[in-house]
PDB file of C-alpha atoms in Angstrom:
ATOM      1  CA  MET A   1     -12.550  29.826 -11.773  1.00  0.00           C
ATOM      2  CA  SER A   2     -11.812  33.526 -11.825  1.00  0.00           C
ATOM      3  CA  GLU A   3      -8.295  34.706 -12.632  1.00  0.00           C
ATOM      4  CA  GLY A   4      -8.378  37.102  -9.683  1.00  0.00           C
ATOM      5  CA  ARG A   5      -9.250  34.330  -7.218  1.00  0.00           C
ATOM      6  CA  GLU A   6      -6.448  32.120  -8.493  1.00  0.00           C
ATOM      7  CA  ASP A   7      -3.911  34.966  -8.388  1.00  0.00           C
ATOM      8  CA  THR A   8      -4.996  35.894  -4.863  1.00  0.00           C
ATOM      9  CA  PHE A   9      -4.523  32.324  -3.704  1.00  0.00           C
ATOM     10  CA  ARG A  10      -1.123  32.023  -5.410  1.00  0.00           C
ATOM     11  CA  ARG A  11       0.099  35.136  -3.627  1.00  0.00           C
ATOM     12  CA  LEU A  12      -1.273  33.871  -0.292  1.00  0.00           C
ATOM     13  CA  TYR A  13       0.386  30.488  -0.810  1.00  0.00           C
ATOM     14  CA  ALA A  14       3.737  31.960  -1.848  1.00  0.00           C
ATOM     15  CA  ALA A  15       3.785  34.409   1.046  1.00  0.00           C
ATOM     16  CA  HIS A  16       2.801  31.988   3.804  1.00  0.00           C
ATOM     17  CA  PHE A  17       3.664  28.434   2.778  1.00  0.00           C
ATOM     18  CA  ASP A  18       7.019  28.335   4.598  1.00  0.00           C
ATOM     19  CA  ALA A  19       5.513  29.775   7.778  1.00  0.00           C
ATOM     20  CA  VAL A  20       2.595  27.315   7.820  1.00  0.00           C
ATOM     21  CA  LEU A  21       4.894  24.377   7.066  1.00  0.00           C
ATOM     22  CA  GLY A  22       7.229  25.450   9.875  1.00  0.00           C
ATOM     23  CA  PHE A  23       4.256  25.760  12.234  1.00  0.00           C
ATOM     24  CA  ALA A  24       3.194  22.208  11.365  1.00  0.00           C
ATOM     25  CA  LEU A  25       6.730  20.736  11.478  1.00  0.00           C
ATOM     26  CA  ARG A  26       7.200  21.972  15.029  1.00  0.00           C
ATOM     27  CA  ARG A  27       4.012  20.229  16.139  1.00  0.00           C
ATOM     28  CA  VAL A  28       4.137  16.774  14.538  1.00  0.00           C
ATOM     29  CA  GLU A  29       6.384  13.759  14.934  1.00  0.00           C
ATOM     30  CA  ARG A  30       6.791  12.922  11.243  1.00  0.00           C
ATOM     31  CA  PRO A  31       7.569  15.418   8.455  1.00  0.00           C
ATOM     32  CA  GLU A  32       5.022  13.782   6.140  1.00  0.00           C
ATOM     33  CA  ASP A  33       2.331  14.664   8.686  1.00  0.00           C
ATOM     34  CA  ALA A  34       3.430  18.295   8.513  1.00  0.00           C
ATOM     35  CA  ALA A  35       3.052  18.178   4.736  1.00  0.00           C
ATOM     36  CA  ASP A  36      -0.504  16.844   5.135  1.00  0.00           C
ATOM     37  CA  VAL A  37      -1.395  19.519   7.703  1.00  0.00           C
ATOM     38  CA  THR A  38       0.018  22.238   5.450  1.00  0.00           C
ATOM     39  CA  ALA A  39      -1.815  20.956   2.383  1.00  0.00           C
ATOM     40  CA  ASP A  40      -5.095  20.736   4.281  1.00  0.00           C
ATOM     41  CA  THR A  41      -4.585  24.225   5.706  1.00  0.00           C
ATOM     42  CA  PHE A  42      -4.203  25.698   2.241  1.00  0.00           C
ATOM     43  CA  LEU A  43      -7.168  23.679   1.012  1.00  0.00           C
ATOM     44  CA  VAL A  44      -9.291  25.357   3.674  1.00  0.00           C
ATOM     45  CA  ALA A  45      -7.795  28.716   2.680  1.00  0.00           C
ATOM     46  CA  TRP A  46      -8.713  28.068  -0.964  1.00  0.00           C
ATOM     47  CA  ARG A  47     -12.275  27.108  -0.065  1.00  0.00           C
ATOM     48  CA  ARG A  48     -12.678  30.078   2.280  1.00  0.00           C
ATOM     49  CA  LEU A  49     -10.616  32.564   0.305  1.00  0.00           C
ATOM     50  CA  ALA A  50     -13.278  35.238   0.706  1.00  0.00           C
ATOM     51  CA  HIS A  51     -12.925  34.892   4.503  1.00  0.00           C
ATOM     52  CA  VAL A  52      -9.140  35.194   4.643  1.00  0.00           C
ATOM     53  CA  PRO A  53      -8.386  38.443   6.461  1.00  0.00           C
ATOM     54  CA  PRO A  54      -6.041  41.009   4.920  1.00  0.00           C
ATOM     55  CA  GLU A  55      -2.437  41.406   6.077  1.00  0.00           C
ATOM     56  CA  PRO A  56      -1.208  41.520   8.833  1.00  0.00           C
ATOM     57  CA  GLU A  57      -3.962  39.173  10.141  1.00  0.00           C
ATOM     58  CA  THR A  58      -3.480  36.589   7.368  1.00  0.00           C
ATOM     59  CA  ARG A  59      -0.706  34.554   8.989  1.00  0.00           C
ATOM     60  CA  PRO A  60      -2.432  34.277  12.403  1.00  0.00           C
ATOM     61  CA  TRP A  61      -5.633  33.224  10.593  1.00  0.00           C
ATOM     62  CA  LEU A  62      -3.703  30.512   8.709  1.00  0.00           C
ATOM     63  CA  TYR A  63      -2.109  29.365  11.974  1.00  0.00           C
ATOM     64  CA  GLY A  64      -5.582  29.061  13.485  1.00  0.00           C
ATOM     65  CA  VAL A  65      -6.690  26.958  10.524  1.00  0.00           C
ATOM     66  CA  ALA A  66      -3.518  24.851  10.791  1.00  0.00           C
ATOM     67  CA  ARG A  67      -4.134  24.378  14.502  1.00  0.00           C
ATOM     68  CA  ARG A  68      -7.640  23.024  13.844  1.00  0.00           C
ATOM     69  CA  VAL A  69      -6.390  20.850  10.986  1.00  0.00           C
ATOM     70  CA  LEU A  70      -3.689  19.487  13.289  1.00  0.00           C
ATOM     71  CA  ALA A  71      -6.298  18.701  15.965  1.00  0.00           C
ATOM     72  CA  ASN A  72      -8.384  16.832  13.377  1.00  0.00           C
ATOM     73  CA  HIS A  73      -5.263  15.009  12.218  1.00  0.00           C
ATOM     74  CA  ARG A  74      -4.474  13.919  15.785  1.00  0.00           C
ATOM     75  CA  ARG A  75      -8.048  12.759  16.395  1.00  0.00           C
ATOM     76  CA  GLY A  76      -7.870  10.766  13.163  1.00  0.00           C
ATOM     77  CA  ASP A  77      -4.587   9.198  14.270  1.00  0.00           C
ATOM     78  CA  GLY A  78      -6.197   8.262  17.581  1.00  0.00           C
ATOM     79  CA  ARG A  79      -9.164   6.664  15.821  1.00  0.00           C
ATOM     80  CA  ARG A  80      -6.877   4.756  13.427  1.00  0.00           C
ATOM     81  CA  SER A  81      -4.710   3.559  16.304  1.00  0.00           C
ATOM     82  CA  ALA A  82      -7.735   2.403  18.312  1.00  0.00           C
ATOM     83  CA  LEU A  83      -9.137   0.636  15.262  1.00  0.00           C
ATOM     84  CA  GLY A  84      -5.787  -1.050  14.620  1.00  0.00           C
ATOM     85  CA  ASP A  85      -5.611  -2.239  18.226  1.00  0.00           C
ATOM     86  CA  ARG A  86      -9.142  -3.591  18.056  1.00  0.00           C
ATOM     87  CA  LEU A  87      -8.480  -5.395  14.762  1.00  0.00           C
ATOM     88  CA  ARG A  88      -5.268  -6.927  16.133  1.00  0.00           C
ATOM     89  CA  ARG A  89      -7.174  -8.253  19.156  1.00  0.00           C
ATOM     90  CA  GLU A  90      -9.950  -9.650  16.981  1.00  0.00           C
ATOM     91  CA  LEU A  91      -7.511 -11.231  14.542  1.00  0.00           C
ATOM     92  CA  ALA A  92      -5.553 -12.815  17.367  1.00  0.00           C
ATOM     93  CA  SER A  93      -8.691 -14.629  18.477  1.00  0.00           C
ATOM     94  CA  VAL A  94      -9.711 -15.668  14.949  1.00  0.00           C
ATOM     95  CA  VAL A  95      -6.485 -16.363  13.064  1.00  0.00           C
ATOM     96  CA  PRO A  96      -4.616 -19.503  14.079  1.00  0.00           C
ATOM     97  CA  ASP A  97      -0.897 -19.515  14.800  1.00  0.00           C
ATOM     98  CA  GLY A  98       0.764 -19.304  11.409  1.00  0.00           C
ATOM     99  CA  SER A  99       4.284 -20.279  12.437  1.00  0.00           C
ATOM    100  CA  ASP A 100       4.130 -23.646  10.658  1.00  0.00           C
ATOM    101  CA  ALA A 101       2.899 -21.955   7.499  1.00  0.00           C
ATOM    102  CA  VAL A 102       5.721 -19.409   7.737  1.00  0.00           C
ATOM    103  CA  VAL A 103       8.312 -22.175   7.933  1.00  0.00           C
ATOM    104  CA  HIS A 104       6.677 -23.977   5.025  1.00  0.00           C
ATOM    105  CA  ARG A 105       6.490 -20.715   3.044  1.00  0.00           C
ATOM    106  CA  ALA A 106      10.199 -20.148   3.672  1.00  0.00           C
ATOM    107  CA  ASP A 107      10.930 -23.658   2.379  1.00  0.00           C
ATOM    108  CA  VAL A 108       8.836 -23.059  -0.731  1.00  0.00           C
ATOM    109  CA  THR A 109      10.421 -19.655  -1.330  1.00  0.00           C
ATOM    110  CA  ALA A 110      13.920 -21.122  -0.996  1.00  0.00           C
ATOM    111  CA  ALA A 111      13.028 -23.947  -3.378  1.00  0.00           C
ATOM    112  CA  MET A 112      11.551 -21.465  -5.885  1.00  0.00           C
ATOM    113  CA  ARG A 113      14.825 -19.513  -5.910  1.00  0.00           C
ATOM    114  CA  ARG A 114      16.672 -22.666  -6.947  1.00  0.00           C
ATOM    115  CA  LEU A 115      14.507 -23.130 -10.050  1.00  0.00           C
ATOM    116  CA  SER A 116      15.376 -21.689 -13.429  1.00  0.00           C
ATOM    117  CA  ALA A 117      13.956 -18.286 -14.285  1.00  0.00           C
ATOM    118  CA  ARG A 118      11.652 -19.952 -16.826  1.00  0.00           C
ATOM    119  CA  ASP A 119      10.248 -22.376 -14.222  1.00  0.00           C
ATOM    120  CA  GLN A 120       9.865 -19.590 -11.672  1.00  0.00           C
ATOM    121  CA  GLU A 121       7.987 -17.416 -14.129  1.00  0.00           C
ATOM    122  CA  VAL A 122       5.452 -20.059 -15.156  1.00  0.00           C
ATOM    123  CA  LEU A 123       4.883 -21.119 -11.520  1.00  0.00           C
ATOM    124  CA  GLU A 124       4.521 -17.541 -10.313  1.00  0.00           C
ATOM    125  CA  LEU A 125       1.994 -16.760 -13.021  1.00  0.00           C
ATOM    126  CA  HIS A 126      -0.020 -19.875 -12.215  1.00  0.00           C
ATOM    127  CA  LEU A 127       0.309 -20.192  -8.457  1.00  0.00           C
ATOM    128  CA  TRP A 128       0.756 -16.617  -7.300  1.00  0.00           C
ATOM    129  CA  GLU A 129      -1.223 -14.701  -9.895  1.00  0.00           C
ATOM    130  CA  GLY A 130      -3.870 -17.412 -10.306  1.00  0.00           C
ATOM    131  CA  LEU A 131      -3.619 -17.572 -14.096  1.00  0.00           C
ATOM    132  CA  GLU A 132      -4.736 -20.614 -16.040  1.00  0.00           C
ATOM    133  CA  PRO A 133      -2.481 -22.119 -18.748  1.00  0.00           C
ATOM    134  CA  ARG A 134      -4.313 -20.276 -21.551  1.00  0.00           C
ATOM    135  CA  GLU A 135      -3.802 -16.969 -19.713  1.00  0.00           C
ATOM    136  CA  ILE A 136      -0.150 -17.787 -19.055  1.00  0.00           C
ATOM    137  CA  ALA A 137       0.227 -18.512 -22.761  1.00  0.00           C
ATOM    138  CA  ASP A 138      -1.093 -15.016 -23.524  1.00  0.00           C
ATOM    139  CA  VAL A 139       1.321 -13.416 -21.045  1.00  0.00           C
ATOM    140  CA  LEU A 140       4.335 -15.351 -22.345  1.00  0.00           C
ATOM    141  CA  GLY A 141       3.381 -15.087 -26.009  1.00  0.00           C
ATOM    142  CA  VAL A 142       3.360 -18.857 -26.534  1.00  0.00           C
ATOM    143  CA  THR A 143       0.644 -21.458 -27.073  1.00  0.00           C
ATOM    144  CA  THR A 144      -1.217 -23.346 -24.373  1.00  0.00           C
ATOM    145  CA  VAL A 145       0.355 -26.522 -25.789  1.00  0.00           C
ATOM    146  CA  VAL A 146       3.756 -25.148 -24.712  1.00  0.00           C
ATOM    147  CA  VAL A 147       2.585 -23.897 -21.309  1.00  0.00           C
ATOM    148  CA  ARG A 148       0.892 -27.049 -19.991  1.00  0.00           C
ATOM    149  CA  PRO A 149       3.968 -29.332 -20.040  1.00  0.00           C
ATOM    150  CA  ARG A 150       6.237 -26.485 -18.941  1.00  0.00           C
ATOM    151  CA  LEU A 151       3.978 -25.877 -15.951  1.00  0.00           C
ATOM    152  CA  SER A 152       3.806 -29.571 -15.115  1.00  0.00           C
ATOM    153  CA  ARG A 153       7.613 -29.978 -15.265  1.00  0.00           C
ATOM    154  CA  ALA A 154       8.163 -26.822 -13.196  1.00  0.00           C
ATOM    155  CA  ARG A 155       5.725 -28.055 -10.552  1.00  0.00           C
ATOM    156  CA  GLY A 156       7.552 -31.410 -10.417  1.00  0.00           C
ATOM    157  CA  ARG A 157      10.947 -29.703 -10.079  1.00  0.00           C
ATOM    158  CA  LEU A 158       9.608 -27.563  -7.250  1.00  0.00           C
ATOM    159  CA  ARG A 159       8.239 -30.588  -5.393  1.00  0.00           C
ATOM    160  CA  ALA A 160      11.593 -32.327  -5.782  1.00  0.00           C
ATOM    161  CA  LEU A 161      13.386 -29.344  -4.207  1.00  0.00           C
ATOM    162  CA  LEU A 162      11.124 -29.144  -1.171  1.00  0.00           C
ATOM    163  CA  PRO A 163      12.497 -30.687   2.038  1.00  0.00           C
ATOM    164  CA  GLU A 164      11.278 -34.200   2.798  1.00  0.00           C
ATOM    165  CA  ASP A 165       9.944 -33.231   6.245  1.00  0.00           C
ATOM    166  CA  THR A 166       7.300 -30.992   4.653  1.00  0.00           C
ATOM    167  CA  GLY A 167       5.812 -34.003   2.962  1.00  0.00           C
ATOM    168  CA  ASN A 168       5.672 -31.862  -0.169  1.00  0.00           C
ATOM    169  CA  ASP A 169       2.221 -30.761   0.927  1.00  0.00           C
ATOM    170  CA  PRO A 170       0.949 -27.592  -0.663  1.00  0.00           C
ATOM    171  CA  PRO A 171       0.895 -24.505   1.528  1.00  0.00           C
ATOM    172  CA  PRO A 172      -2.497 -23.730   3.032  1.00  0.00           C
ATOM    173  CA  ALA A 173      -4.752 -21.786   0.712  1.00  0.00           C
ATOM    174  CA  GLY A 174      -5.428 -18.135   1.288  1.00  0.00           C
ATOM    175  CA  HIS A 175      -1.937 -16.978   2.225  1.00  0.00           C
ATOM    176  CA  LEU A 176      -0.205 -13.900   0.917  1.00  0.00           C
ATOM    177  CA  PRO A 177       0.538 -13.828  -2.810  1.00  0.00           C
ATOM    178  CA  SER A 178       4.172 -14.641  -2.026  1.00  0.00           C
ATOM    179  CA  THR A 179       3.068 -18.134  -1.009  1.00  0.00           C
ATOM    180  CA  PRO A 180       2.840 -20.462  -3.990  1.00  0.00           C
ATOM    181  CA  GLN A 181       0.285 -23.243  -3.883  1.00  0.00           C
ATOM    182  CA  LEU A 182       1.526 -26.524  -5.273  1.00  0.00           C
ATOM    183  CA  THR A 183      -1.884 -27.907  -6.117  1.00  0.00           C
ATOM    184  CA  ARG A 184      -2.909 -27.607  -9.727  1.00  0.00           C
ATOM    185  CA  LYS A 185      -5.990 -25.634 -10.613  1.00  0.00           C
ATOM    186  CA  GLU A 186      -8.127 -27.427 -13.154  1.00  0.00           C
ATOM    187  CA  PRO A 187      -9.302 -25.285 -16.104  1.00  0.00           C
TER     188      PRO A 187
END
């Protein structure tokens, strides 16, 4: 990279950043979008530095670039929104009603909070992170001989804290990581 090119770009950036950011801020709904438009505008300016006209045409040229960047940004937002709508429709037809699982997850979460920090930690490592007792032993800096009974006792305490109407059934598999599974994984 030539020193002259870098210096030229630094001067361009310093002289016009505020104006380009203001241009973008007045045309977007969220300030973070204006930051993206501004960054992309100066990226184009860097790539096409040899094509940037001299003053006083520089700022209008940058505004033209920003205008095209903004149009691309809006088209991208439209595509993302349409994709999101389509995915929501498809998921609604594929994913069953999860309200029972949410209630069960809330029961499990409440029961987990009532456990000691030590029980919570070993259960979270096993049930949420999917670690086996030997891996938990590595994380905790203890032996597997210590982890196995600790895990078994913690699982029993959790089952005892769950409401009777849940039947102490494990939550369905495949839920978010915040949903512990009460079934034991065999090594």
